Tab-separated table of N, CA and C in Angstrom:
chain	number	residue	atom	x	y	z
E	11	GLN	N	138.010	13.659	185.679
E	11	GLN	CA	137.422	13.631	184.358
E	11	GLN	C	138.521	13.517	183.298
E	12	ILE	N	138.355	12.578	182.388
E	12	ILE	CA	139.345	12.352	181.338
E	12	ILE	C	139.177	13.401	180.253
E	13	GLN	N	140.279	14.067	179.932
E	13	GLN	CA	140.256	15.083	178.889
E	13	GLN	C	141.492	14.988	178.016
E	14	LEU	N	141.306	15.171	176.724
E	14	LEU	CA	142.384	15.353	175.766
E	14	LEU	C	142.026	16.615	174.988
E	15	VAL	N	142.885	17.607	175.038
E	15	VAL	CA	142.585	18.896	174.437
E	15	VAL	C	143.686	19.267	173.452
E	16	GLU	N	143.329	19.275	172.168
E	16	GLU	CA	144.282	19.632	171.115
E	16	GLU	C	144.341	21.144	170.937
E	17	SER	N	145.496	21.610	170.508
E	17	SER	CA	145.670	23.016	170.157
E	17	SER	C	146.793	23.126	169.136
E	18	GLY	N	146.929	24.302	168.542
E	18	GLY	CA	148.025	24.543	167.624
E	18	GLY	C	147.665	24.493	166.153
E	19	GLY	N	146.428	24.141	165.854
E	19	GLY	CA	146.024	24.136	164.451
E	19	GLY	C	145.923	25.542	163.892
E	20	GLY	N	145.744	25.620	162.590
E	20	GLY	CA	145.615	26.924	161.959
E	20	GLY	C	145.702	26.806	160.456
E	21	SER	N	145.851	27.959	159.814
E	21	SER	CA	145.956	28.021	158.360
E	21	SER	C	147.366	28.434	157.980
E	22	VAL	N	147.976	27.663	157.091
E	22	VAL	CA	149.324	27.965	156.624
E	22	VAL	C	149.402	27.735	155.121
E	23	GLN	N	150.428	28.299	154.522
E	23	GLN	CA	150.673	28.037	153.106
E	23	GLN	C	151.490	26.758	152.953
E	24	ALA	N	151.398	26.175	151.781
E	24	ALA	CA	152.182	24.979	151.487
E	24	ALA	C	153.654	25.250	151.753
E	25	GLY	N	154.304	24.268	152.383
E	25	GLY	CA	155.696	24.412	152.757
E	25	GLY	C	155.897	24.915	154.167
E	26	GLY	N	154.830	25.378	154.789
E	26	GLY	CA	154.901	25.898	156.137
E	26	GLY	C	154.914	24.816	157.195
E	27	SER	N	154.941	25.256	158.448
E	27	SER	CA	155.032	24.342	159.581
E	27	SER	C	154.020	24.707	160.653
E	28	LEU	N	153.626	23.684	161.403
E	28	LEU	CA	152.785	23.864	162.584
E	28	LEU	C	153.209	22.843	163.625
E	29	ARG	N	152.958	23.158	164.884
E	29	ARG	CA	153.143	22.178	165.949
E	29	ARG	C	151.841	22.038	166.720
E	30	LEU	N	151.304	20.841	166.690
E	30	LEU	CA	150.086	20.540	167.435
E	30	LEU	C	150.452	20.033	168.825
E	31	SER	N	149.617	20.364	169.791
E	31	SER	CA	149.778	19.866	171.154
E	31	SER	C	148.487	19.197	171.590
E	32	CYS	N	148.613	18.222	172.477
E	32	CYS	CA	147.450	17.548	173.053
E	32	CYS	C	147.698	17.433	174.555
E	33	ALA	N	147.004	18.237	175.320
E	33	ALA	CA	147.125	18.206	176.772
E	33	ALA	C	146.131	17.206	177.346
E	34	THR	N	146.618	16.330	178.215
E	34	THR	CA	145.755	15.282	178.749
E	34	THR	C	145.561	15.434	180.258
E	35	HIS	N	144.414	14.957	180.735
E	35	HIS	CA	144.095	15.003	182.157
E	35	HIS	C	143.228	13.803	182.494
E	36	GLY	N	143.370	13.301	183.708
E	36	GLY	CA	142.429	12.319	184.228
E	36	GLY	C	142.757	10.867	184.004
E	37	PHE	N	143.917	10.552	183.410
E	37	PHE	CA	144.327	9.159	183.261
E	37	PHE	C	145.857	9.106	183.284
E	38	PRO	N	146.421	7.923	183.572
E	38	PRO	CA	147.889	7.806	183.699
E	38	PRO	C	148.582	7.819	182.343
E	39	TYR	N	148.792	9.006	181.851
E	39	TYR	CA	149.274	9.247	180.490
E	39	TYR	C	150.522	8.438	180.143
E	40	SER	N	151.466	8.356	181.072
E	40	SER	CA	152.744	7.728	180.746
E	40	SER	C	152.593	6.246	180.412
E	41	GLY	N	151.524	5.633	180.819
E	41	GLY	CA	151.297	4.219	180.555
E	41	GLY	C	150.458	3.947	179.329
E	42	TYR	N	150.120	4.975	178.580
E	42	TYR	CA	149.267	4.843	177.410
E	42	TYR	C	150.040	5.054	176.127
E	43	CYS	N	149.693	4.282	175.108
E	43	CYS	CA	150.147	4.545	173.765
E	43	CYS	C	149.301	5.669	173.190
E	44	MET	N	149.939	6.562	172.457
E	44	MET	CA	149.260	7.748	171.963
E	44	MET	C	149.391	7.842	170.453
E	45	ALA	N	148.451	8.564	169.850
E	45	ALA	CA	148.491	8.695	168.399
E	45	ALA	C	147.815	9.982	167.959
E	46	TRP	N	148.163	10.389	166.752
E	46	TRP	CA	147.471	11.458	166.054
E	46	TRP	C	146.747	10.833	164.861
E	47	PHE	N	145.480	11.176	164.719
E	47	PHE	CA	144.685	10.819	163.560
E	47	PHE	C	144.251	12.114	162.870
E	48	ARG	N	143.824	11.985	161.639
E	48	ARG	CA	143.255	13.137	160.943
E	48	ARG	C	142.082	12.679	160.096
E	49	GLN	N	141.181	13.628	159.863
E	49	GLN	CA	140.014	13.328	159.049
E	49	GLN	C	139.664	14.536	158.196
E	50	ALA	N	139.663	14.326	156.895
E	50	ALA	CA	139.253	15.352	155.948
E	50	ALA	C	137.778	15.154	155.618
E	51	PRO	N	137.097	16.209	155.181
E	51	PRO	CA	135.679	16.079	154.852
E	51	PRO	C	135.437	14.979	153.832
E	52	GLY	N	134.497	14.100	154.121
E	52	GLY	CA	134.141	13.035	153.204
E	52	GLY	C	135.088	11.856	153.191
E	53	LYS	N	136.092	11.877	154.078
E	53	LYS	CA	137.067	10.780	154.115
E	53	LYS	C	137.047	10.105	155.481
E	54	GLU	N	137.588	8.906	155.519
E	54	GLU	CA	137.682	8.170	156.776
E	54	GLU	C	138.809	8.744	157.647
E	55	ARG	N	138.682	8.494	158.935
E	55	ARG	CA	139.724	8.930	159.856
E	55	ARG	C	140.993	8.116	159.587
E	56	GLU	N	142.115	8.794	159.491
E	56	GLU	CA	143.382	8.179	159.114
E	56	GLU	C	144.411	8.329	160.228
E	57	GLY	N	145.073	7.231	160.560
E	57	GLY	CA	146.159	7.309	161.515
E	57	GLY	C	147.362	7.983	160.890
E	58	VAL	N	147.914	8.991	161.553
E	58	VAL	CA	149.040	9.761	161.028
E	58	VAL	C	150.351	9.330	161.677
E	59	ALA	N	150.343	9.239	163.010
E	59	ALA	CA	151.558	8.906	163.747
E	59	ALA	C	151.177	8.338	165.095
E	60	GLY	N	152.024	7.449	165.616
E	60	GLY	CA	151.784	6.862	166.923
E	60	GLY	C	153.073	6.770	167.701
E	61	ILE	N	152.936	6.701	169.028
E	61	ILE	CA	154.108	6.617	169.889
E	61	ILE	C	153.762	5.765	171.095
E	62	ASP	N	154.655	4.822	171.422
E	62	ASP	CA	154.345	3.940	172.547
E	62	ASP	C	154.971	4.472	173.830
E	63	THR	N	154.874	3.682	174.888
E	63	THR	CA	155.350	4.137	176.191
E	63	THR	C	156.870	4.246	176.261
E	64	SER	N	157.556	3.615	175.309
E	64	SER	CA	159.015	3.726	175.233
E	64	SER	C	159.456	4.823	174.279
E	65	ALA	N	158.484	5.588	173.788
E	65	ALA	CA	158.727	6.682	172.834
E	65	ALA	C	159.154	6.180	171.469
E	66	THR	N	158.862	4.923	171.159
E	66	THR	CA	159.065	4.428	169.809
E	66	THR	C	157.914	4.920	168.949
E	67	SER	N	158.250	5.499	167.798
E	67	SER	CA	157.234	6.145	166.972
E	67	SER	C	157.036	5.421	165.644
E	68	THR	N	155.878	5.660	165.058
E	68	THR	CA	155.552	5.105	163.757
E	68	THR	C	154.738	6.139	162.989
E	69	TYR	N	154.861	6.112	161.654
E	69	TYR	CA	154.219	7.122	160.819
E	69	TYR	C	153.578	6.479	159.596
E	70	VAL	N	152.508	7.078	159.137
E	70	VAL	CA	151.964	6.696	157.845
E	70	VAL	C	152.939	7.189	156.776
E	71	ASP	N	153.030	6.461	155.676
E	71	ASP	CA	154.043	6.762	154.657
E	71	ASP	C	153.963	8.204	154.152
E	72	SER	N	152.770	8.746	154.053
E	72	SER	CA	152.600	10.060	153.442
E	72	SER	C	153.197	11.196	154.269
E	73	VAL	N	153.522	10.949	155.533
E	73	VAL	CA	154.073	12.014	156.377
E	73	VAL	C	155.488	11.716	156.846
E	74	LYS	N	156.023	10.569	156.501
E	74	LYS	CA	157.376	10.216	156.932
E	74	LYS	C	158.380	11.249	156.431
E	75	GLY	N	159.264	11.669	157.332
E	75	GLY	CA	160.257	12.667	156.986
E	75	GLY	C	159.778	14.094	157.122
E	76	ARG	N	158.469	14.283	157.317
E	76	ARG	CA	157.912	15.632	157.454
E	76	ARG	C	157.316	15.877	158.847
E	77	PHE	N	156.709	14.845	159.425
E	77	PHE	CA	156.058	14.974	160.731
E	77	PHE	C	156.880	14.255	161.789
E	78	THR	N	156.837	14.791	163.015
E	78	THR	CA	157.504	14.161	164.151
E	78	THR	C	156.564	14.146	165.344
E	79	ILE	N	156.316	12.959	165.860
E	79	ILE	CA	155.489	12.828	167.056
E	79	ILE	C	156.407	12.711	168.270
E	80	SER	N	155.994	13.325	169.365
E	80	SER	CA	156.775	13.232	170.599
E	80	SER	C	155.836	13.348	171.792
E	81	ARG	N	156.349	12.980	172.943
E	81	ARG	CA	155.527	13.028	174.147
E	81	ARG	C	156.352	13.520	175.325
E	82	ASP	N	155.697	14.239	176.218
E	82	ASP	CA	156.312	14.691	177.454
E	82	ASP	C	155.493	14.084	178.590
E	83	ASN	N	156.027	13.029	179.186
E	83	ASN	CA	155.265	12.333	180.217
E	83	ASN	C	155.098	13.180	181.481
E	84	ALA	N	156.053	14.030	181.767
E	84	ALA	CA	155.951	14.876	182.962
E	84	ALA	C	154.794	15.860	182.827
E	85	LEU	N	154.579	16.353	181.626
E	85	LEU	CA	153.502	17.314	181.387
E	85	LEU	C	152.209	16.638	180.935
E	86	GLY	N	152.280	15.347	180.605
E	86	GLY	CA	151.093	14.671	180.095
E	86	GLY	C	150.650	15.226	178.758
E	87	THR	N	151.603	15.558	177.923
E	87	THR	CA	151.293	16.233	176.662
E	87	THR	C	151.911	15.498	175.485
E	88	LEU	N	151.150	15.429	174.411
E	88	LEU	CA	151.561	14.828	173.152
E	88	LEU	C	151.741	15.941	172.131
E	89	TYR	N	152.734	15.785	171.253
E	89	TYR	CA	153.006	16.799	170.236
E	89	TYR	C	153.062	16.164	168.856
E	90	LEU	N	152.816	17.008	167.862
E	90	LEU	CA	153.037	16.616	166.473
E	90	LEU	C	153.640	17.815	165.753
E	91	ARG	N	154.902	17.709	165.416
E	91	ARG	CA	155.565	18.746	164.638
E	91	ARG	C	155.364	18.420	163.160
E	92	MET	N	154.817	19.367	162.423
E	92	MET	CA	154.510	19.153	161.013
E	92	MET	C	155.269	20.160	160.174
E	93	ASN	N	156.183	19.674	159.357
E	93	ASN	CA	156.963	20.518	158.456
E	93	ASN	C	156.591	20.224	157.001
E	94	SER	N	156.987	21.120	156.119
E	94	SER	CA	156.756	20.942	154.675
E	94	SER	C	155.312	20.553	154.398
E	95	LEU	N	154.405	21.281	154.985
E	95	LEU	CA	152.991	20.942	154.857
E	95	LEU	C	152.501	21.069	153.420
E	96	LYS	N	151.577	20.184	153.076
E	96	LYS	CA	151.014	20.123	151.734
E	96	LYS	C	149.494	20.330	151.827
E	97	PRO	N	148.872	20.783	150.743
E	97	PRO	CA	147.414	20.940	150.779
E	97	PRO	C	146.682	19.653	151.178
E	98	GLU	N	147.227	18.508	150.811
E	98	GLU	CA	146.580	17.240	151.163
E	98	GLU	C	146.681	16.908	152.648
E	99	ASP	N	147.422	17.696	153.408
E	99	ASP	CA	147.458	17.520	154.870
E	99	ASP	C	146.278	18.219	155.544
E	100	THR	N	145.502	18.963	154.776
E	100	THR	CA	144.349	19.669	155.335
E	100	THR	C	143.347	18.678	155.918
E	101	ALA	N	143.019	18.860	157.198
E	101	ALA	CA	142.113	17.949	157.900
E	101	ALA	C	141.910	18.444	159.324
E	102	THR	N	140.985	17.811	160.011
E	102	THR	CA	140.894	17.972	161.451
E	102	THR	C	141.781	16.911	162.089
E	103	TYR	N	142.645	17.329	162.980
E	103	TYR	CA	143.601	16.428	163.616
E	103	TYR	C	143.145	16.130	165.045
E	104	PHE	N	143.163	14.839	165.385
E	104	PHE	CA	142.718	14.363	166.685
E	104	PHE	C	143.852	13.620	167.389
E	105	CYS	N	143.973	13.808	168.690
E	105	CYS	CA	144.859	12.937	169.456
E	105	CYS	C	144.010	11.859	170.123
E	106	ALA	N	144.639	10.720	170.370
E	106	ALA	CA	143.926	9.575	170.911
E	106	ALA	C	144.845	8.773	171.816
E	107	ALA	N	144.245	8.090	172.789
E	107	ALA	CA	145.002	7.315	173.768
E	107	ALA	C	144.517	5.869	173.782
E	108	SER	N	145.469	4.955	173.869
E	108	SER	CA	145.170	3.531	173.927
E	108	SER	C	145.780	2.920	175.180
E	109	LEU	N	145.092	1.938	175.742
E	109	LEU	CA	145.579	1.270	176.944
E	109	LEU	C	146.909	0.555	176.721
E	110	CYS	N	147.246	0.263	175.484
E	110	CYS	CA	148.560	-0.316	175.182
E	110	CYS	C	148.738	-1.679	175.832
E	111	LEU	N	147.690	-2.487	175.843
E	111	LEU	CA	147.758	-3.801	176.493
E	111	LEU	C	148.403	-4.857	175.606
E	112	GLY	N	148.511	-4.575	174.317
E	112	GLY	CA	149.101	-5.515	173.374
E	112	GLY	C	149.518	-4.757	172.141
E	113	PRO	N	149.741	-5.463	171.042
E	113	PRO	CA	150.104	-4.770	169.798
E	113	PRO	C	149.037	-3.759	169.400
E	114	ILE	N	149.470	-2.568	169.050
E	114	ILE	CA	148.554	-1.499	168.689
E	114	ILE	C	148.616	-1.279	167.185
E	115	ASN	N	147.455	-1.197	166.575
E	115	ASN	CA	147.381	-0.813	165.180
E	115	ASN	C	147.120	0.681	165.152
E	116	TYR	N	148.174	1.450	164.902
E	116	TYR	CA	148.066	2.903	164.967
E	116	TYR	C	147.252	3.486	163.811
E	117	SER	N	146.826	2.657	162.891
E	117	SER	CA	145.973	3.135	161.804
E	117	SER	C	144.501	2.819	162.042
E	118	ASP	N	144.197	2.130	163.149
E	118	ASP	CA	142.822	1.718	163.416
E	118	ASP	C	142.246	2.491	164.599
E	119	PRO	N	141.287	3.369	164.352
E	119	PRO	CA	140.702	4.136	165.467
E	119	PRO	C	140.087	3.254	166.552
E	120	ARG	N	139.692	2.042	166.204
E	120	ARG	CA	139.049	1.162	167.183
E	120	ARG	C	140.004	0.712	168.282
E	121	ASP	N	141.305	0.857	168.066
E	121	ASP	CA	142.280	0.477	169.087
E	121	ASP	C	142.478	1.568	170.138
E	122	PHE	N	141.770	2.695	169.999
E	122	PHE	CA	141.979	3.840	170.874
E	122	PHE	C	140.742	4.140	171.694
E	123	LEU	N	140.983	4.389	172.979
E	123	LEU	CA	139.907	4.507	173.958
E	123	LEU	C	139.444	5.943	174.165
E	124	TYR	N	140.387	6.854	174.262
E	124	TYR	CA	140.041	8.247	174.576
E	124	TYR	C	140.441	9.142	173.402
E	125	TRP	N	139.615	10.170	173.159
E	125	TRP	CA	139.822	11.057	172.021
E	125	TRP	C	139.651	12.512	172.421
E	126	GLY	N	140.403	13.367	171.730
E	126	GLY	CA	140.181	14.791	171.852
E	126	GLY	C	139.120	15.261	170.878
E	127	GLN	N	138.855	16.547	170.916
E	127	GLN	CA	137.785	17.115	170.081
E	127	GLN	C	138.284	17.540	168.702
E	128	GLY	N	139.585	17.599	168.529
E	128	GLY	CA	140.158	17.920	167.227
E	128	GLY	C	140.566	19.365	167.080
E	129	THR	N	141.540	19.592	166.196
E	129	THR	CA	141.974	20.934	165.844
E	129	THR	C	142.157	20.978	164.327
E	130	GLN	N	141.716	22.062	163.713
E	130	GLN	CA	141.702	22.148	162.261
E	130	GLN	C	143.048	22.628	161.728
E	131	VAL	N	143.521	21.938	160.710
E	131	VAL	CA	144.720	22.345	159.979
E	131	VAL	C	144.330	22.552	158.521
E	132	THR	N	144.607	23.734	158.011
E	132	THR	CA	144.297	24.060	156.624
E	132	THR	C	145.566	24.530	155.936
E	133	VAL	N	145.913	23.861	154.846
E	133	VAL	CA	147.114	24.194	154.092
E	133	VAL	C	146.698	24.650	152.700
E	134	SER	N	147.063	25.866	152.371
E	134	SER	CA	146.692	26.423	151.068
E	134	SER	C	147.877	26.351	150.104
E	135	SER	N	147.551	26.223	148.831
E	135	SER	CA	148.615	26.102	147.811
E	135	SER	C	149.047	27.450	147.296
């Protein structure tokens, strides 16, 4: 059974840090491109960061220099280190997996096949 399970969310004050984890099961993780998306109430799902099978990463401009995506292929786990958090980072964060068969648009949820259930991040000012 394919599973992606996020953890590590919580409530922090502005300027704080969190590390999200996404544990995967049931598919060959090392061969998949992975990403973190987020969705705030009333807003569309937004691609935050992506990482390919070579560990090359990409970020949306609003998180560059603050967030770091990484992957551990041996553990089948994806991470998102979030520093200098801002109230506008408040959202439900989802991890997602793509078959990586061609160019991936890390900002388009339609390019991703498997999804986790999400973990809530709340940043207070």
